[in-house]
Every structure is written in structure tokens, then in C-alpha cells.
Tab-separated table of C-alpha atoms in Angstrom:
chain	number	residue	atom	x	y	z
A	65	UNK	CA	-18.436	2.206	-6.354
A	66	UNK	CA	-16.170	4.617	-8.565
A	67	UNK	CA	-13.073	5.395	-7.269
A	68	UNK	CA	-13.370	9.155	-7.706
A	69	UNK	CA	-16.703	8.661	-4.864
A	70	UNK	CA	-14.729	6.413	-2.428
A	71	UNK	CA	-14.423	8.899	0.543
A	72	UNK	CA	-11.252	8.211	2.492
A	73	UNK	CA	-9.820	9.475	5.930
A	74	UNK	CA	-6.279	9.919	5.763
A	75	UNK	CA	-4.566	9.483	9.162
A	76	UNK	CA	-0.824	9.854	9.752
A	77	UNK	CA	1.158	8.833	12.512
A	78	UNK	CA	4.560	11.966	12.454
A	79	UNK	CA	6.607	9.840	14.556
A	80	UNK	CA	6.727	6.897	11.881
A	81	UNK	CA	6.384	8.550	8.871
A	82	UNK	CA	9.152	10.720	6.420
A	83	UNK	CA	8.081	14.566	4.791
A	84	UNK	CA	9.536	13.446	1.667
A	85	UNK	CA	6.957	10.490	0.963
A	86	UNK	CA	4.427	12.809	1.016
A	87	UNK	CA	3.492	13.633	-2.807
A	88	UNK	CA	3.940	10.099	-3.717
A	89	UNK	CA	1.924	8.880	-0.637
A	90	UNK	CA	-1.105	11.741	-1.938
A	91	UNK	CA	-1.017	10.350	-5.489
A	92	UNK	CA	-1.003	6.701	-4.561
A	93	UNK	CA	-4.066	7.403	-2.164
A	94	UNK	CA	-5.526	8.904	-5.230
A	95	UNK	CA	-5.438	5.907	-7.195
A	96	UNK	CA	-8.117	4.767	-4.293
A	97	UNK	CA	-10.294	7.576	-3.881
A	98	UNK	CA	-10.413	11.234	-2.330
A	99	UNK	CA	-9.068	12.072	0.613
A	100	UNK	CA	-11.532	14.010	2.395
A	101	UNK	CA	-9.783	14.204	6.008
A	102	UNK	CA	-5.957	14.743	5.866
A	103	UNK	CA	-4.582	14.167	9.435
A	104	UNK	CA	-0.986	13.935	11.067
A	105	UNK	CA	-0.721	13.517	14.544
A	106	UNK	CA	2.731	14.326	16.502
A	107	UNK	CA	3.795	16.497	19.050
A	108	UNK	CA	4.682	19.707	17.500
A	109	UNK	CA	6.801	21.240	20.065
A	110	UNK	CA	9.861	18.665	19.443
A	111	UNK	CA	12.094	19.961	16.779
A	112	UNK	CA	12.550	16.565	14.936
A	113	UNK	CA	9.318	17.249	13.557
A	114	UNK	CA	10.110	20.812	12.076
A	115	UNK	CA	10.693	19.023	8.507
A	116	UNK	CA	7.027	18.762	8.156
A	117	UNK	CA	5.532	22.523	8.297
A	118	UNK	CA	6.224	23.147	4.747
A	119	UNK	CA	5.000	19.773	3.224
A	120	UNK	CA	1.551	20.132	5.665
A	121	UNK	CA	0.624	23.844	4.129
A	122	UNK	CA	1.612	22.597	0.434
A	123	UNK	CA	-1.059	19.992	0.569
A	124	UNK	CA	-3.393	20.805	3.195
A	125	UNK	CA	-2.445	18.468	5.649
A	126	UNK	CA	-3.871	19.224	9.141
A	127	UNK	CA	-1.271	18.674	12.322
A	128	UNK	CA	-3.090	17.467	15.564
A	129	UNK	CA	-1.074	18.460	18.525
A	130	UNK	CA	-0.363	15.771	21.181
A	131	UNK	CA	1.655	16.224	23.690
A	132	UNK	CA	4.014	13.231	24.679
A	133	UNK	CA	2.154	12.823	28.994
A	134	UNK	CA	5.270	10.651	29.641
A	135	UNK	CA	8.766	9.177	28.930
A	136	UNK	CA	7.871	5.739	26.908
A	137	UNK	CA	4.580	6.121	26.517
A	138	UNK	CA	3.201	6.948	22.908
A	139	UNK	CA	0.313	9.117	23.170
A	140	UNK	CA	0.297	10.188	19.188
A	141	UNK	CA	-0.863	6.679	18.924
A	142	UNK	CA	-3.826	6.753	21.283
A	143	UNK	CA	-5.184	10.047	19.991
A	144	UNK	CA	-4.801	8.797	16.435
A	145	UNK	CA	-7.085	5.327	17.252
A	146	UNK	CA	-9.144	7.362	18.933
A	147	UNK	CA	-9.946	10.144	16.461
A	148	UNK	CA	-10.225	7.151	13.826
A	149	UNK	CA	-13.075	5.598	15.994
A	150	UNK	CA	-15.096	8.792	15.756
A	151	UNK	CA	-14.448	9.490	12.193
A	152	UNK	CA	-15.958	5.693	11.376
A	153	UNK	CA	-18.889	5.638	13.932
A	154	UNK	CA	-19.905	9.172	11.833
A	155	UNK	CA	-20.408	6.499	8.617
A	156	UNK	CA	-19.176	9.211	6.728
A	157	UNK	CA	-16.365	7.461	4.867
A	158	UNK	CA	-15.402	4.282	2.642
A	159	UNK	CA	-12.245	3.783	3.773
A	160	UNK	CA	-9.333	4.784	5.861
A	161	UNK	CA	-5.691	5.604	5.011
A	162	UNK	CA	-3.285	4.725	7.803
A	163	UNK	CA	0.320	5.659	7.722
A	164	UNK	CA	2.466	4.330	10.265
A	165	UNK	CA	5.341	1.599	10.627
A	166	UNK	CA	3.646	1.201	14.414
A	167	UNK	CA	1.830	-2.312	14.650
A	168	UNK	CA	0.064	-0.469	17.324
A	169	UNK	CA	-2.590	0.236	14.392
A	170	UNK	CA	-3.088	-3.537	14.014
A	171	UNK	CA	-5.840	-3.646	16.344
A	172	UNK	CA	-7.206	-0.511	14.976
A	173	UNK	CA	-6.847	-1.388	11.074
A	174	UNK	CA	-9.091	-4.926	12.026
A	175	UNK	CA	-11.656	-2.850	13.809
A	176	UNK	CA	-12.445	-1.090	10.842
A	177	UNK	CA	-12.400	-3.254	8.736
A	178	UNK	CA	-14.661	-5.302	10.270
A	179	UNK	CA	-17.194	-2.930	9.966
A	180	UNK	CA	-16.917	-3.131	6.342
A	181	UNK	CA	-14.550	-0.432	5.457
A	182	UNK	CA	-11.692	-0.739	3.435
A	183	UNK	CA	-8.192	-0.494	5.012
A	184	UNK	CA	-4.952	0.902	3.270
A	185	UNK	CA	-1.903	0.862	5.153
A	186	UNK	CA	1.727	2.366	3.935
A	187	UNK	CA	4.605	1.886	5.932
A	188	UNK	CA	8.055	1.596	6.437
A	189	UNK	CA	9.839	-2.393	5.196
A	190	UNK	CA	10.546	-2.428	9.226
A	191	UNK	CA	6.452	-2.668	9.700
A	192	UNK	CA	5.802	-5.703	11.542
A	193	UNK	CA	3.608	-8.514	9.928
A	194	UNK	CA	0.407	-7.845	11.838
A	195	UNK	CA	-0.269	-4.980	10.946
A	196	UNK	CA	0.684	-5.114	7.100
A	197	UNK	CA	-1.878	-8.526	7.173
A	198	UNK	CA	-4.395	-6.533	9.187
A	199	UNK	CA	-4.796	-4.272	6.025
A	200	UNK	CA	-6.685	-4.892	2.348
A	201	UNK	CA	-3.694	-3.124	0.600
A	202	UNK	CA	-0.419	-2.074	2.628
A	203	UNK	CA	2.443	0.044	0.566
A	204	UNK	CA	5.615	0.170	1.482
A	205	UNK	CA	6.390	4.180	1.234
A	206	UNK	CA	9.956	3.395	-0.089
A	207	UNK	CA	8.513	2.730	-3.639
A	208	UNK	CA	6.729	6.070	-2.936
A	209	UNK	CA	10.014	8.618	-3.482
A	210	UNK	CA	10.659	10.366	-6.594
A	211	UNK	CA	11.270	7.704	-9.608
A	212	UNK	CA	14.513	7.972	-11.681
A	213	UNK	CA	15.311	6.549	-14.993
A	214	UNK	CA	17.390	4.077	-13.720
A	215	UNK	CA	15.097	3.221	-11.008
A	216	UNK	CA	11.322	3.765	-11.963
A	217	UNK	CA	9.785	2.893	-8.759
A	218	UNK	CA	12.119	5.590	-6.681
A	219	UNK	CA	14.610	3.990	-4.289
A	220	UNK	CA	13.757	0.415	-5.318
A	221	UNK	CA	16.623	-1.382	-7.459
A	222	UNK	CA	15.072	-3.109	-9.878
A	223	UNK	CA	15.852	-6.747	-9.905
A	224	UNK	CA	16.679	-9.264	-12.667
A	225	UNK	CA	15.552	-12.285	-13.903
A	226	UNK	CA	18.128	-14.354	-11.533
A	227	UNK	CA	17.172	-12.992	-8.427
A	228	UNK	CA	13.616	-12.872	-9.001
A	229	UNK	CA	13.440	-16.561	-9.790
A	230	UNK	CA	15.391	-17.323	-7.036
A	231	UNK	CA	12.807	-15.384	-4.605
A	232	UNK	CA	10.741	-18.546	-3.975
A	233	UNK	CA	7.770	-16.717	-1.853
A	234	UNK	CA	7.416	-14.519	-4.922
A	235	UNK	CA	7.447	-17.673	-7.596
A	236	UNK	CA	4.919	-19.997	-5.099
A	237	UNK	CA	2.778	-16.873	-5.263
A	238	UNK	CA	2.271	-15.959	-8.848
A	239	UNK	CA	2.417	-19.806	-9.629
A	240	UNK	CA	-0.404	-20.355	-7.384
A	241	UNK	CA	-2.017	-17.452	-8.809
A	242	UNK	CA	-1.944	-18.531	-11.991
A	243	UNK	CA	-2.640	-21.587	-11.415
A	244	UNK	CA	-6.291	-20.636	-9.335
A	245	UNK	CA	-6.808	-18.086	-12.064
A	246	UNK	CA	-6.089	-20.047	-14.986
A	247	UNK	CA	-8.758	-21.198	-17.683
A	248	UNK	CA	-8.813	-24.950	-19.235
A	249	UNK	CA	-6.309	-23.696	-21.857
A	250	UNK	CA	-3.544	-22.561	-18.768
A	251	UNK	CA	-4.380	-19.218	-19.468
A	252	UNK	CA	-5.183	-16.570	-16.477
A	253	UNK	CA	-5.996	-12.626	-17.158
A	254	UNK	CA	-3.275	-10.648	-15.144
A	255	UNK	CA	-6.493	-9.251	-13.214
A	256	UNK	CA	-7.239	-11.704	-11.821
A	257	UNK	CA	-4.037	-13.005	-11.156
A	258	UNK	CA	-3.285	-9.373	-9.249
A	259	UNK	CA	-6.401	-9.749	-7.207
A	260	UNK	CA	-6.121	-13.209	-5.994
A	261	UNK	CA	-2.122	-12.392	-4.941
A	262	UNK	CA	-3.736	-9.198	-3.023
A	263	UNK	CA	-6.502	-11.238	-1.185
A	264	UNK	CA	-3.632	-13.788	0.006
A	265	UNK	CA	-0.580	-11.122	0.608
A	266	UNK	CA	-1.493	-7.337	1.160
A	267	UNK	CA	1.820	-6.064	0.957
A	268	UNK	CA	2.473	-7.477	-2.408
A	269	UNK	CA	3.579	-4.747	-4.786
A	270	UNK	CA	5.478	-4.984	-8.104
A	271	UNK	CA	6.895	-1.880	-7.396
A	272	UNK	CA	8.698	-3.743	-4.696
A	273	UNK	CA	10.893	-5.071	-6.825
A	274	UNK	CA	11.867	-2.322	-8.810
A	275	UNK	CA	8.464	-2.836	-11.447
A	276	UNK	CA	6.121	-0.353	-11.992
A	277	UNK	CA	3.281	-2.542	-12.759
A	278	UNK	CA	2.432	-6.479	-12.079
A	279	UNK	CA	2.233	-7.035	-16.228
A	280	UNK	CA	6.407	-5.903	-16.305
A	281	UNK	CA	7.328	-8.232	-13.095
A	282	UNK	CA	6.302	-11.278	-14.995
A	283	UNK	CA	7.921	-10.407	-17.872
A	284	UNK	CA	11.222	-9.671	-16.071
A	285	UNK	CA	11.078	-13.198	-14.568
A	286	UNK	CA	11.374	-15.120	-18.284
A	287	UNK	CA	9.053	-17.848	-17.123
A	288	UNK	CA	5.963	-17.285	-18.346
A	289	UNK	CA	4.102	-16.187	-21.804
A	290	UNK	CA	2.047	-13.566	-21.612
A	291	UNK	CA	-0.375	-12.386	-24.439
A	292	UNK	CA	-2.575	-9.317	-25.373
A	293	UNK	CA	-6.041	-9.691	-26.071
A	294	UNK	CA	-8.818	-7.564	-27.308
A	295	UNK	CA	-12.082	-7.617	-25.414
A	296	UNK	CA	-14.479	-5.056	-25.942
A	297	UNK	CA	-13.033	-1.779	-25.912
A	298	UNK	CA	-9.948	-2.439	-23.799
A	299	UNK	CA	-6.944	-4.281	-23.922
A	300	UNK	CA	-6.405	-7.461	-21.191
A	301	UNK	CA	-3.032	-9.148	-20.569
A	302	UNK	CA	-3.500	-13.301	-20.037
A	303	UNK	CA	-0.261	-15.258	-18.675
A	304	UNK	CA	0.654	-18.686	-18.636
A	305	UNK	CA	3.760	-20.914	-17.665
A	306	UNK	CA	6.175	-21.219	-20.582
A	307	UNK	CA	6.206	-24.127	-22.319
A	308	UNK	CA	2.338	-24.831	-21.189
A	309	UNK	CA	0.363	-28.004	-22.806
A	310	UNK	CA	-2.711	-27.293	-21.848
């Protein structure tokens, strides 16, 4: 399925989410498909919330109003799940969009996806595990602020060569990916390499560590060579471990 057909829902929870990830949160969905139900869910009488009227009429974000019943008790939550269940029993959409830091949604984002949807969720780095594993893709929305020229994915410090090789979840994971990816000659197409680290770690995002795209994180690390091939009409990246014999 195209990308430009893949209907999404967009559902956002107020109470865990910021106004100013907004136009980065809208493009990234974009990348994904089109957002034909744009949903936030908060109660709109509580003046904490007043940062978001502007941002909701500049991109035609609808507020559902829901007031809090009691003192602990998180109703934006329940009428968010339960909204979500209708919109997916109507089999009018390919995917959903869930933006929370709640893993309240974990339950939810595992329902739907096994029905066969797909599941994106973007978060806060405080979003527990469950939920960030219960999705296909989860973004963190801190790589989703305005990019400067010193830092191109927004507030994200990029990170050198030294502390990236010293990150041994992130080395164990692109070595394995390589290595699963890889052809007889130790070669693996950065594709490929991108989709198998996905499929075993949905939060993994080079933007994470300060690189705007997968192809610039290994090159940052110094450990591998990576080469440029022609294949049809496109260009493909292929990486290998330095000093490979294969």
C-alpha cells in the first residue's frame, strides 16, 4: 500500500503531550500516511491546557472534552481507548497514531494491532517499556522540536564516535543487524539493516542520537564501511564491518 493511501487516526492524549511538538509530530506522521482523524483529548476547563488553543485551530486538531469525574482517576485515558475502539471496529483506517507517555495505551496499542493495523506511538524518553514495545514504530517527540544547525535532530546532542561505540545496546544491535542482513561477501543493504533493527526494537531512531538518518549513525561510529551502489534507478547504501574478509 502507498503511503499517501494509508489512512491513519491520530489520537492524542493533552495531559502527556507538549503544544510545541506539534508541527514536527504532523510531518513525521506524514512520512506514514494521512491523517484523516486528528484527536486530543483533555479536560479543557483546567488552565494548564490553555497552551494548546492556538496550535489545535492552526492544524485542525479537534479537542474532545473530558471532564476529570474524580481526584486520581484519569478519565482522558478511558475516553481516548474507548473512542479508538470505535474508530477500528468502523474498518475505516490502516493505522493509528497514539501520542501519549501513559503506558495505559499498552493494552490498547496490542489490541489494535492485533487486528492487523499498524501502530505508531510517540512519546516522551520517560514512556515506560510496554508500551514503546507494544508499538510497530514508537518516536520519541524530543527529536520532533525545531532542528538547529548545531543540532539537526532538534534538542538531541549529537553524539561522537566515542560515546556511540561505547553504547553497547546500540553496537549488539546494528552488529546483529548486519550480521542477519549480510550477503556471503559481509555486505548488508542499510534497508534491510533498518528494518530488521525496527522489527527487534521499535523505539530505535537515529535521530536519537543526534542523526538524521540511519546511513549518517553508522558513519559517525568509524566501524564499519559503507558503499553506494547503483541498482536500477535508485541509489542503495550496503555496510559492512571494517576490516571484513569475507
Amino acid at each position: 500500500m502507498a503511503t499517501d493511501t494509508h489512512k491513519l487516526a491520530v489520537l492524542i492524549d493533552a495531559d502527556n503531550a507538549r503544544p510545541a511538538i506539534v508541527e514536527g509530530l504532523l510531518a513525521e506522521i506524514a512520512k506514514y500516511g494521512t491523517a484523516h482523524v486528528k484527536r486530543i483529548y483533555g479536560d479543557w476547563t483546567k488552565p494548564d491546557l490553555n497552551g494548546w488553543k492556538e496550535v489545535l485551530l492552526r492544524h485542525s486538531i479537534q479537542p474532545i472534552q473530558q471532564f476529570r469525574y474524580t481526584v486520581g482517576k484519569n478519565a482522558t485515558d478511558s475516553a481516548m481507548i474507548i473512542d479508538a475502539m470505535d474508530l477500528l471496529y468502523a474498518e475505516r483506517f490502516d493505522g493509528f497514531c497514539i501520542v501519549s507517555s501513559d503506558s495505559d495505551f499498552t493494552r490498547l496499542a496490542s489490541r489494535i494491532r492485533e487486528s492487523g493495523l499498524t501502530v505508531y506511538g510517540f512519546g516522551e524518553r520517560k514512556t515506560p517499556e510496554p508500551f514503546r514495545t507494544a508499538c510497530d514504530k514508537f518516536i520519541y517527540t524530543e527529536v520532533l522540536v525545531p532542528a538547529t544547525e548545531t543540532e539537526p535532530s532538534g534538542g538531541v546532542k549529537r553524539r561522537n564516535a566515542k560515546e556511540l561505540r561505547s553504547d553497547s545496546q546500540l553496537m549488539n544491535l546494528l552488529r546483529n543487524a548486519i550480521e542477519a542482513a549480510s550477503d556471503d561477501s559481509g555486505w548488508a543493504g542499510l534497508g534491510a539493516i533498518g528494518s530488521i533493527i525496527n522489527k527487534q526494537s521499535p523505539d530505535f531512531d537515529s535521530r536519537n542520537y543526534g542523526y538524521a538518518k540511519l546511513s549518517g549513525l553508522v558513519t559517525g561510529i568509524g566501524l564499519f564501511d559503507t558503499e553506494e551502489r547503483h541498482i536500477g534507478n535508485g541509489k542503495h547504501i550496503y555496510v559492512r564491518p571494517r576490516n571484513s574478509k569475507k
